[in-house]
Short mmCIF file of C-alpha atoms in Angstrom, two decimals:
data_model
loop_
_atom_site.label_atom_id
_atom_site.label_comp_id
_atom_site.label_asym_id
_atom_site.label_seq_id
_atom_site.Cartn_x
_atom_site.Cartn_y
_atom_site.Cartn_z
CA UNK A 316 17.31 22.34 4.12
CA UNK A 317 13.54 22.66 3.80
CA UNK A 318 11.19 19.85 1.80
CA UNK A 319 10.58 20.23 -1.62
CA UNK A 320 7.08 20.53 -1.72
CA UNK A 321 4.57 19.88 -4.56
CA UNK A 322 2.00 23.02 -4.38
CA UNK A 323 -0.72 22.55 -7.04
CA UNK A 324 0.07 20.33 -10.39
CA UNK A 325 3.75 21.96 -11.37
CA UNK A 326 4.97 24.86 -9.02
CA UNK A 327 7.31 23.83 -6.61
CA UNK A 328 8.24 25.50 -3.40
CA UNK A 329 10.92 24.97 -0.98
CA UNK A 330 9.17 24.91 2.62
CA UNK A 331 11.34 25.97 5.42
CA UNK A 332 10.92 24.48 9.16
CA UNK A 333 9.79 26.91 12.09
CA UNK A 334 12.80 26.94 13.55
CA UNK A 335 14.26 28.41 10.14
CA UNK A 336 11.05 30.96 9.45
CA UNK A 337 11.57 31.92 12.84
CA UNK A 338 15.30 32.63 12.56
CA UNK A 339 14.73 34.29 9.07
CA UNK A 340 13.16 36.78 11.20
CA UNK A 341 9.32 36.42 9.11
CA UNK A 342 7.66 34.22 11.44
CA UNK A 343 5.39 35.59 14.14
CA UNK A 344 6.12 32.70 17.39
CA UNK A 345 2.98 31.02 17.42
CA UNK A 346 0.24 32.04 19.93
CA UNK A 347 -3.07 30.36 19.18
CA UNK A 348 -2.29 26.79 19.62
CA UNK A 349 -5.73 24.23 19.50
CA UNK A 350 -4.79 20.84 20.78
CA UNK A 351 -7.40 18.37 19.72
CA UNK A 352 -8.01 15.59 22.23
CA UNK A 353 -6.52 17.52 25.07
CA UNK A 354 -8.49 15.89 27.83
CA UNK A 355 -7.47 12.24 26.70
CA UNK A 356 -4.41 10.34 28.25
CA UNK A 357 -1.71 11.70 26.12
CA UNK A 358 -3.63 15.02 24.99
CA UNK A 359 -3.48 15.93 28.79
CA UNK A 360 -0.15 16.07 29.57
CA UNK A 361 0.77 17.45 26.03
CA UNK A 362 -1.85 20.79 26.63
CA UNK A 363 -0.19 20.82 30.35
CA UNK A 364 3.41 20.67 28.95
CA UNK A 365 2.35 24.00 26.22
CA UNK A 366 0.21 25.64 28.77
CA UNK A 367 3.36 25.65 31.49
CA UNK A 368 6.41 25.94 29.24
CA UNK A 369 4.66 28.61 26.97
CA UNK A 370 2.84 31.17 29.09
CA UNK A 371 2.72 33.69 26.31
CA UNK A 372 0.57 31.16 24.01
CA UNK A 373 -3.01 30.88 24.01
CA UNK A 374 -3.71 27.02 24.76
CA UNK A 375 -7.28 25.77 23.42
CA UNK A 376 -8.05 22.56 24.26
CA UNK A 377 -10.56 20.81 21.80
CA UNK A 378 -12.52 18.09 23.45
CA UNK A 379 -16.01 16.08 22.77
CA UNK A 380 -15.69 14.49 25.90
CA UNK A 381 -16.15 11.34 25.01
CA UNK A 382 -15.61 7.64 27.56
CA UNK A 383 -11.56 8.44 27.13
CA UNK A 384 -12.23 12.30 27.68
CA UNK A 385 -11.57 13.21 31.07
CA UNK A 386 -11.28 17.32 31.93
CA UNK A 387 -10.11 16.08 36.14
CA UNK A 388 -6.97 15.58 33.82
CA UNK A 389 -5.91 19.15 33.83
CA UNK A 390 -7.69 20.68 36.98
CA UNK A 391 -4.39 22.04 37.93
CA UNK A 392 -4.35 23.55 34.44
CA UNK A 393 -7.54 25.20 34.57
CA UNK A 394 -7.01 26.38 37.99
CA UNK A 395 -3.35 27.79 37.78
CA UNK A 396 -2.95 28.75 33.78
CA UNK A 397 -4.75 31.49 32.51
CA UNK A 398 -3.66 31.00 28.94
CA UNK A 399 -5.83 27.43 29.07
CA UNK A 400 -9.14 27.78 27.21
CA UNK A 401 -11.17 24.37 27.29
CA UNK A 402 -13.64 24.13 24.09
CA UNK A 403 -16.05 21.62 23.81
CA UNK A 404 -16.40 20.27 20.04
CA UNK A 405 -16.77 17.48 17.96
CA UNK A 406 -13.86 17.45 15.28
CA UNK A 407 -16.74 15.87 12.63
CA UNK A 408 -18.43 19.36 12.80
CA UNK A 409 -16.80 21.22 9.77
CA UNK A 410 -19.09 24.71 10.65
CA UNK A 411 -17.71 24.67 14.25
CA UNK A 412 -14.29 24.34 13.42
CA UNK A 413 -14.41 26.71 11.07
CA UNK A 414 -15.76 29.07 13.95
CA UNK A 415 -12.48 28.10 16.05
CA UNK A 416 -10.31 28.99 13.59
CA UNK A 417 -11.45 32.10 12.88
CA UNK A 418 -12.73 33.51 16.38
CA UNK A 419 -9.30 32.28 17.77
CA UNK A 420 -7.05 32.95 14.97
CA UNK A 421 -5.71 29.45 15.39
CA UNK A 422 -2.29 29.11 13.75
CA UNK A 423 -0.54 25.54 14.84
CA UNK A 424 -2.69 22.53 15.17
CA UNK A 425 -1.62 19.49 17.65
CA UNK A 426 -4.42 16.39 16.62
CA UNK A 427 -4.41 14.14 19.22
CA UNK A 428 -8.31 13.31 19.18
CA UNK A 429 -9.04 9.82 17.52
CA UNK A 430 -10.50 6.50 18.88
CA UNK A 431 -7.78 4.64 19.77
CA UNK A 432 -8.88 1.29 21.40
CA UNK A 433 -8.31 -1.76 19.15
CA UNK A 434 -11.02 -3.92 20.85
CA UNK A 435 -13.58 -1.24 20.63
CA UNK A 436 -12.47 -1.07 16.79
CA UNK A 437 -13.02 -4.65 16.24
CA UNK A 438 -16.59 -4.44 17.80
CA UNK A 439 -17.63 -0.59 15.68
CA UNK A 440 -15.35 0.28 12.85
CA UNK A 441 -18.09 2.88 11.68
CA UNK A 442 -17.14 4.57 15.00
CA UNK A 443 -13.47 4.80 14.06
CA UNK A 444 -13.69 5.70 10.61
CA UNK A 445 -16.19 8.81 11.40
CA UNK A 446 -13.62 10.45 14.10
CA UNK A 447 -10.30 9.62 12.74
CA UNK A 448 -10.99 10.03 9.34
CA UNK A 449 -13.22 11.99 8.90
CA UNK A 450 -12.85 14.13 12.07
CA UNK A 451 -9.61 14.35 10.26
CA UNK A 452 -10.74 15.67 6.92
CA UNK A 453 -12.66 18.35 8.54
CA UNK A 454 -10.22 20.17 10.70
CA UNK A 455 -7.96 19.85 7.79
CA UNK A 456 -10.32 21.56 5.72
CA UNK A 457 -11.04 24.50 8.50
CA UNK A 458 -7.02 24.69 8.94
CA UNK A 459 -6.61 24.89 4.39
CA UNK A 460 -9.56 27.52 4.47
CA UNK A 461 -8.13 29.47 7.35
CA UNK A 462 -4.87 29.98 6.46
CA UNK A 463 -5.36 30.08 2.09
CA UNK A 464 -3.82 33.79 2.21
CA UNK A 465 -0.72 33.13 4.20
CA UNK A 466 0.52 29.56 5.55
CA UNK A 467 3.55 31.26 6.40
CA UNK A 468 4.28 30.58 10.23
CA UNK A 469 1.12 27.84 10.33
CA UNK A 470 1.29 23.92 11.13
CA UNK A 471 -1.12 21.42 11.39
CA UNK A 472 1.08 18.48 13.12
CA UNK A 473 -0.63 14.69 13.35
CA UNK A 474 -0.24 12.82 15.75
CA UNK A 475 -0.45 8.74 14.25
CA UNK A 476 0.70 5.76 16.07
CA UNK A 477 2.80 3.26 15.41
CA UNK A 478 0.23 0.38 14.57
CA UNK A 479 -0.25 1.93 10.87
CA UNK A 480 2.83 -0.40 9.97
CA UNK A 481 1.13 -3.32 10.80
CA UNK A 482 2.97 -6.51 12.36
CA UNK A 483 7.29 -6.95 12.84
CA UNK A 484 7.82 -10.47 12.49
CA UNK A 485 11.78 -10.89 12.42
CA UNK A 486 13.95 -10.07 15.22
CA UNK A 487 15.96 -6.86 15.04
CA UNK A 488 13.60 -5.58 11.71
CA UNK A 489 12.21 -1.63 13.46
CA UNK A 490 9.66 0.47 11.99
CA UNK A 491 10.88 3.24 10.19
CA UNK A 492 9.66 6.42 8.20
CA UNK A 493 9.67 4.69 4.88
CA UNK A 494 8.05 1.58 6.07
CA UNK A 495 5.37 1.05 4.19
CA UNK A 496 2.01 0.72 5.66
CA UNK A 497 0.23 -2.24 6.67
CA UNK A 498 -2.87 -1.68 8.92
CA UNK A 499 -4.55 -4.91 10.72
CA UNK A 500 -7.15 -3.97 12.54
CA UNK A 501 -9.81 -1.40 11.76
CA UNK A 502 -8.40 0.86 14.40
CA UNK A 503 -5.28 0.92 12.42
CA UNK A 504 -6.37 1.21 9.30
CA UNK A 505 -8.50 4.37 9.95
CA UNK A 506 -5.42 6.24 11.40
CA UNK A 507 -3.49 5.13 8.20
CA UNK A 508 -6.00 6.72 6.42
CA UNK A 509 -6.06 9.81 8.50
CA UNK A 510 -2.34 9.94 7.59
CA UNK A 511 -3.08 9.83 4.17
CA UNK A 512 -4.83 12.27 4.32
CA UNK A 513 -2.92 15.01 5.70
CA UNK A 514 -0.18 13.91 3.61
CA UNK A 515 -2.37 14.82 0.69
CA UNK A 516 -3.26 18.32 1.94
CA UNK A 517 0.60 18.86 2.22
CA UNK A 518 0.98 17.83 -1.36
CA UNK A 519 -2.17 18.85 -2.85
CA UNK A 520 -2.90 22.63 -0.92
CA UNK A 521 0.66 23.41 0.59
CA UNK A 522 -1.00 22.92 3.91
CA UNK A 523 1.97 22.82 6.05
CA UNK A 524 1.74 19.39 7.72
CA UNK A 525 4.19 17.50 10.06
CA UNK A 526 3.46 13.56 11.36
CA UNK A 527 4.72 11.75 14.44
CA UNK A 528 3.85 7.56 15.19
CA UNK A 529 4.61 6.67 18.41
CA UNK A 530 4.78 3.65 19.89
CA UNK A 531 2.88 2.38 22.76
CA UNK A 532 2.27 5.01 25.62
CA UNK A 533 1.94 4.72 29.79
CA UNK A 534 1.69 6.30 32.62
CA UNK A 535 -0.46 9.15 34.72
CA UNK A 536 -4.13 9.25 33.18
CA UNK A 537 -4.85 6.50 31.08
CA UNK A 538 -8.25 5.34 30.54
CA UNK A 539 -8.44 1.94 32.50
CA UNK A 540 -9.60 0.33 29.83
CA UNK A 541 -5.81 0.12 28.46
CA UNK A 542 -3.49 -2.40 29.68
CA UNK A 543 -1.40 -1.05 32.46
CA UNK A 544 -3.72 0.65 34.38
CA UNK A 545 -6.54 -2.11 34.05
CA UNK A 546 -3.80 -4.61 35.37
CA UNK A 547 -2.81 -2.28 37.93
CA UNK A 548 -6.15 -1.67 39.10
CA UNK A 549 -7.16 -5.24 38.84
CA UNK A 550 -3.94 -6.20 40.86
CA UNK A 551 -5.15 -3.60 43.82
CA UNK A 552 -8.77 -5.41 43.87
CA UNK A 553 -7.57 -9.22 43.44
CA UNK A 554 -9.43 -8.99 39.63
CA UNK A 555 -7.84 -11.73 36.92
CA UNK A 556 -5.40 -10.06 34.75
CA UNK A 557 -6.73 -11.01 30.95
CA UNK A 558 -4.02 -11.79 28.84
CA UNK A 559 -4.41 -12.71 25.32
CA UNK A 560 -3.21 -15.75 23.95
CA UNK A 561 0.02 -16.48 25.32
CA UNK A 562 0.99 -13.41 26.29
CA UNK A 563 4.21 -13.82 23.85
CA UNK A 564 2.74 -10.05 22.00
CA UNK A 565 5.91 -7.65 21.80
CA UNK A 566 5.20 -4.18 22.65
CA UNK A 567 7.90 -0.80 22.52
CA UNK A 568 6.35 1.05 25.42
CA UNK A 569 6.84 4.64 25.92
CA UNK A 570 6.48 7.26 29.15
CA UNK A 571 3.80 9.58 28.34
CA UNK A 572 5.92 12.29 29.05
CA UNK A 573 8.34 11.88 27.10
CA UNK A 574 5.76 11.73 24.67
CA UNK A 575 4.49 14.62 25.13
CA UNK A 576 8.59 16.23 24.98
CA UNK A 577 8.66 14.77 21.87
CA UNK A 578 5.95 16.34 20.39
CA UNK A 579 7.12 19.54 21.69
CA UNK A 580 10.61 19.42 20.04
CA UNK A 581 8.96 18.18 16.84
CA UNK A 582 6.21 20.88 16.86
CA UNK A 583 8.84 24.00 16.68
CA UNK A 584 11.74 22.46 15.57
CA UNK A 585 10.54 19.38 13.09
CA UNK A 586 10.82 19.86 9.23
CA UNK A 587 7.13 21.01 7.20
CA UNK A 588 6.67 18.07 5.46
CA UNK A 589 8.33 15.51 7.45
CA UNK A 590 6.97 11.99 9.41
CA UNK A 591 9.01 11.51 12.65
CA UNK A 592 9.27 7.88 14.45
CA UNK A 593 8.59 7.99 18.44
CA UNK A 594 10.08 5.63 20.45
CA UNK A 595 12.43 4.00 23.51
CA UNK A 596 13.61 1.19 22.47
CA UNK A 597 11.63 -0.46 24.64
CA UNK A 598 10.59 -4.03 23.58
CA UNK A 599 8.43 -6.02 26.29
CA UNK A 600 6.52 -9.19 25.64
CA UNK A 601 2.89 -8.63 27.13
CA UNK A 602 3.65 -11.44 29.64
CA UNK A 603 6.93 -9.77 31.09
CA UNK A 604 5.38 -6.72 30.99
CA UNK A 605 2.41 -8.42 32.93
CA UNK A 606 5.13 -9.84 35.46
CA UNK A 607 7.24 -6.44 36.21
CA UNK A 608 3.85 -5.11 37.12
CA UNK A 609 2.61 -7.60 39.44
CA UNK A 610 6.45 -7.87 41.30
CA UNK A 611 6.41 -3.78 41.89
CA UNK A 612 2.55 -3.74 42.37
CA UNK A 613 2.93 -6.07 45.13
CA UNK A 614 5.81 -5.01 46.80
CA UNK A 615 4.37 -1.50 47.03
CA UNK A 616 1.14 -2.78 47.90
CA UNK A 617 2.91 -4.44 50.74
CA UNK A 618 1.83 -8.08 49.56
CA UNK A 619 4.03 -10.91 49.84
CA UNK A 620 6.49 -11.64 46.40
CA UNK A 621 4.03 -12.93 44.03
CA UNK A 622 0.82 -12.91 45.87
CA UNK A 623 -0.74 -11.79 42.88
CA UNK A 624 0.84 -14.29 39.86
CA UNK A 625 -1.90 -16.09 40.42
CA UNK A 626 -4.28 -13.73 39.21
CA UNK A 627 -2.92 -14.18 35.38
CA UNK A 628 -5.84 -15.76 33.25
CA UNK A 629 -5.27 -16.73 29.59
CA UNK A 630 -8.14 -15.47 27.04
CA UNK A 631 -8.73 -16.21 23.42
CA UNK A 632 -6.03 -14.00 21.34
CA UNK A 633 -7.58 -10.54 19.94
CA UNK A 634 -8.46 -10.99 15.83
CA UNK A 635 -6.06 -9.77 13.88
CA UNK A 636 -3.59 -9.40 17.03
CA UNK A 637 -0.16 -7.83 15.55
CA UNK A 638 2.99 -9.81 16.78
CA UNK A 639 5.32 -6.95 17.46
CA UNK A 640 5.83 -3.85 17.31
CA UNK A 641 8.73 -2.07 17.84
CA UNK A 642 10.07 1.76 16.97
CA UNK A 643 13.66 3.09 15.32
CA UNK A 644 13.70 6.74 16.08
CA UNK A 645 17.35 7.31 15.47
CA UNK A 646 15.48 10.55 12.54
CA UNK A 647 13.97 12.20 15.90
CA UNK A 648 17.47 11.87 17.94
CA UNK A 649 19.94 12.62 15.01
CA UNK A 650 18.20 15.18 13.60
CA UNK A 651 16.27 17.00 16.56
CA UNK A 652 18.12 15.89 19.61
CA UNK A 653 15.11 14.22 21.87
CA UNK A 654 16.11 10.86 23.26
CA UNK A 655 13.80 9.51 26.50
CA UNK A 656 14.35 10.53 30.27
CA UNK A 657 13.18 7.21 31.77
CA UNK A 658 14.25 3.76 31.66
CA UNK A 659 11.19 1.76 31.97
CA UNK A 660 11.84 0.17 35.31
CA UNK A 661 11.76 3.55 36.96
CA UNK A 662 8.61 4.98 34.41
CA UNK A 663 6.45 1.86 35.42
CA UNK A 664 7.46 2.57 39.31
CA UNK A 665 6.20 5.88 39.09
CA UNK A 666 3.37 4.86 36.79
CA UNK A 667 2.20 2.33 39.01
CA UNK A 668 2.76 4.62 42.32
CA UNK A 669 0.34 7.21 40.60
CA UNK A 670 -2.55 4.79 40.10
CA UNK A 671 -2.22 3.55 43.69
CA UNK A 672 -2.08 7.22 45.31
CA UNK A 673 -5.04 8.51 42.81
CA UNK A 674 -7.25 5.79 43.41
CA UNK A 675 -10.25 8.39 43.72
CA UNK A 676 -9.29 9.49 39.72
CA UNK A 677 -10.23 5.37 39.00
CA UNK A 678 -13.13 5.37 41.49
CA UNK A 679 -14.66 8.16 39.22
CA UNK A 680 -13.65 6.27 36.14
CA UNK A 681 -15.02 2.73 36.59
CA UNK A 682 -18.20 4.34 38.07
CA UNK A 683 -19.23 6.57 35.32
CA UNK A 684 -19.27 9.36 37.60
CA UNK A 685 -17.36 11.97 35.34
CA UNK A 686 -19.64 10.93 32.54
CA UNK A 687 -22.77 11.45 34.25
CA UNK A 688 -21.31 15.03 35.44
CA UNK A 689 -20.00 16.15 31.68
CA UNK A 690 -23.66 15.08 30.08
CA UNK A 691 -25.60 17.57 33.15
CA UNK A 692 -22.78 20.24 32.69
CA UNK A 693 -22.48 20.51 28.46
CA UNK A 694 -25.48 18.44 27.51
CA UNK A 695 -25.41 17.10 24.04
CA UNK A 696 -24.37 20.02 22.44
#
């Protein structure tokens, strides 16, 4: 059954999913798809998951190119898909996305782009409040203007994080759809907001909306700024691996990938309307996490069993640090089928091969060098 929908003050509407507009036979399959974020850790392998499995789409990949934008994230993609457009745009810029929209006749929306580092939140919340809310606000209003005369067939799907919930304190309590936010830090409180507001659209303008919140993601491509691929870089070097406090943080860590097949099974087969939990049941405290990491960094580094525990160093905690966090996404499995591929022993292997055999990717990272070659190549514009 489709959501019952509140379109206006007192008309309702019952709003179907795609998979049911599409089997009613008045759907037109999607083929303008803009992907906002796209060169970013998880945008990446969600724009190379559409551009491979859906060669009859139009992929447009909507990118500032920020620190955390990276395009040597898809160079396969640009070299071997020819439905992969690259656009470079600032989501803040209401006039350009309105020129997106209609010079691509864009009719599903995957919004990945946001600020996403807590840290960086704590240091410029001005930052995070001007991209993820109100880069947020503005492609909604392009997507509402674009589609006024028919949102039959359209979806604008948000992609939140778990982190809007705030902090789990009692053992066996999980994050649900109808927990109620709770956003600590000012990273997390301008993606609640973001929520919010594409809630509101769905309510307000009939906007047909769709949200996932995942839980923490790794793997290939993460800026090294994040903790996995800092540690695992600082592990390769003989660097101190930071941790905060006492390391006793929970986290429910999820492979990108699986991520990224999540947001494909909820993009054409989720309900309009609906908010759909991501994650593996996978609960780690930061200082486990830390350990599994040095063990397999070592032994395929060839280093002798715990060469590198000594390289742990204790830091002040984070302000506002959330205690736990931790996913139920029984809705996503029971109602759409997705469950993950990887247990995490064999997704940090592979994670922590990657980094190892793409150490030139982290060269250009930590140097700047892709940054300096983005600003000659686009400018400011």
């Amino acid at each position: 059954m489709g959501l019952i929908a509140t379109i206006g003050k007192k008309e309702k509407k019952e709003i179907p999913s795609l998979a049911e507009l599409i089997a009613k036979g008045n759907h037109k399959t999607m083929r303008n798809v803009l992907i906002t974020g796209g060169a970013g850790f998880i945008g990446s392998h969600v724009v190379r998951l559409f551009c491979r499995n859906y060669p009859d789409y139009q992929i447009y990949n909507l990118d500032k190119l920020t620190y955390a934008g990276n395009l040597e994230n898809l160079a396969d993609v640009a070299a071997d898909c020819p439905n992969y457009h690259f656009i470079k745009g600032d989501i803040c810029d209401l006039e350009h996305m309105r020129r997106i929209f209609a010079d691509h006749r864009i009719d599903g929306v995957i919004h990945l782009a946001a600020e996403s580092h807590v840290d960086r939140s704590i240091r410029d919340p001005f930052a995070f409040a001007q991209t993820n809310v109100l880069g947020t606000l503005s492609l909604l209003q392009a997507a509402r203007e674009a589609w006024a005369e028919d949102m039959n067939g359209k979806l604008f799907y948000h992609v939140s994080t778990d982190e809007v919930y705030g902090s789990l304190h009692d053992p066996g309590t999980f994050f649900v759809e109808t927990t109620a936010y709770d956003p600590q830090s000012p990273y997390s409180a301008s993606k609640a907001s973001s929520d919010h507001f594409v809630r509101a659209f769905g309510n307000t303008y009939g906007l047909p909306i769709v949200v996932s919140n995942c839980s923490n993601n790794y793997g290939p491509n993460q800026f090294p700024e994040k903790l996995i691929p800092l540690f695992i870089n600082n592990i390769r070097h003989g660097k101190p691996l930071p941790v905060y406090g006492t390391g006793e943080n929970v986290r429910d860590w999820l492979y990108v990938i699986d991520h990224a097949r999540a947001i494909d099974t909820i993009f054409h087969r989720g309900r309009v309307g609906e908010t759909y939990n991501i994650g593996g049941f996978n609960e780690w405290r930061n200082i486990d996490l830390i350990r599994v990491m040095i063990r397999t960094a070592d032994r395929l580094l060839g280093n002798p069993e715990g060469h590198s525990e000594g390289l742990i160093t204790y830091v002040q905690d984070r302000a506002g640090h959330d205690k736990r966090y931790a996913i139920d996404s029984t809705k996503l499995h029971e109602e759409l089928g997705w469950e993950p591929s990887l247990q995490f022993e064999e997704g940090i292997e592979k994670t922590i091969r990657w980094y190892l055999d793409n150490q030139q990717w982290l060269d250009h990272i930590t140097s700047g060098a892709y940054e300096r070659y983005y600003a000659e190549m686009y400018g400011d514009k």
